Structure formats: C-alpha cells, structure tokens
XYZ file of C-alpha atoms in Angstrom:
65
model
C 0.000 0.000 0.000
C 1.259 3.490 -0.737
C 1.804 5.977 2.019
C -0.882 8.584 2.704
C 0.100 12.241 2.734
C -0.491 14.039 6.007
C -2.528 17.237 5.792
C -0.083 20.062 6.584
C -2.654 22.264 8.298
C -4.085 19.458 10.394
C -0.744 18.236 11.695
C -0.108 21.688 13.188
C -3.514 21.891 14.862
C -4.374 18.420 16.153
C -2.668 15.724 18.176
C -3.882 12.266 19.154
C -3.711 11.264 22.806
C -2.777 7.825 24.079
C -6.427 6.876 24.510
C -7.195 7.892 20.926
C -8.871 11.242 21.558
C -8.094 14.177 19.271
C -6.801 17.202 21.149
C -6.636 20.808 19.926
C -6.229 24.342 21.218
C -9.103 26.805 21.257
C -9.201 29.638 18.737
C -9.505 33.398 19.384
C -6.454 33.784 21.643
C -4.014 35.513 19.251
C -4.812 39.211 18.967
C -7.226 41.909 20.209
C -7.137 40.365 23.659
C -7.716 43.608 25.572
C -11.362 43.840 24.561
C -12.183 40.215 25.307
C -13.652 39.254 28.646
C -11.304 37.717 31.219
C -13.639 34.778 31.691
C -13.685 34.098 27.959
C -9.894 34.146 27.738
C -9.585 31.883 30.767
C -11.890 29.287 29.220
C -9.996 29.415 25.919
C -6.690 28.799 27.702
C -7.045 25.039 28.071
C -6.995 22.387 25.398
C -10.170 20.818 24.070
C -11.080 17.475 22.582
C -12.770 16.913 19.244
C -16.317 15.618 19.195
C -16.882 11.924 18.495
C -18.543 12.776 15.174
C -15.364 14.485 13.915
C -12.666 12.115 15.192
C -12.761 9.824 12.150
C -12.305 12.714 9.715
C -9.461 14.301 11.682
C -7.586 11.019 12.053
C -7.784 10.532 8.294
C -5.927 13.847 7.866
C -3.143 12.862 10.305
C -2.650 9.118 9.723
C 0.829 8.808 11.282
C 0.424 10.993 14.347
C-alpha cells in the first residue's frame, strides 16, 4: 500500500492522545485580547477534545500521528 500524505494544516492543529482522543487548542487567543472578557480568555486557555462525530475525519488527515 502506498503511504498517505499528512494534511499540513491538520498536523499543526491536532494531536492524538494515548487513549485515541483528538486534542486541539481553542481559537480566538491571538490578537485583540484587551477587549475580550477575562472569563472568555480563561476558558480558551485550556486544550479541548474533538467531538466523536469528527474524530474519524481528523484522524484521516493525520494518519501517522
């Protein structure tokens, strides 16, 4: 079987945990942070996990990660 190319954008944004979950960082934490609420920024600080409906599609983009 030929190798599958990894999606360049996806490999920078997602990682697979040991249990098989797909982990990613929240968006909206790069610029214009002074006008955003402190609570909103605090919630965005932590990592999040992809929904079960999206895991199959994301793993297809990063087959060797």
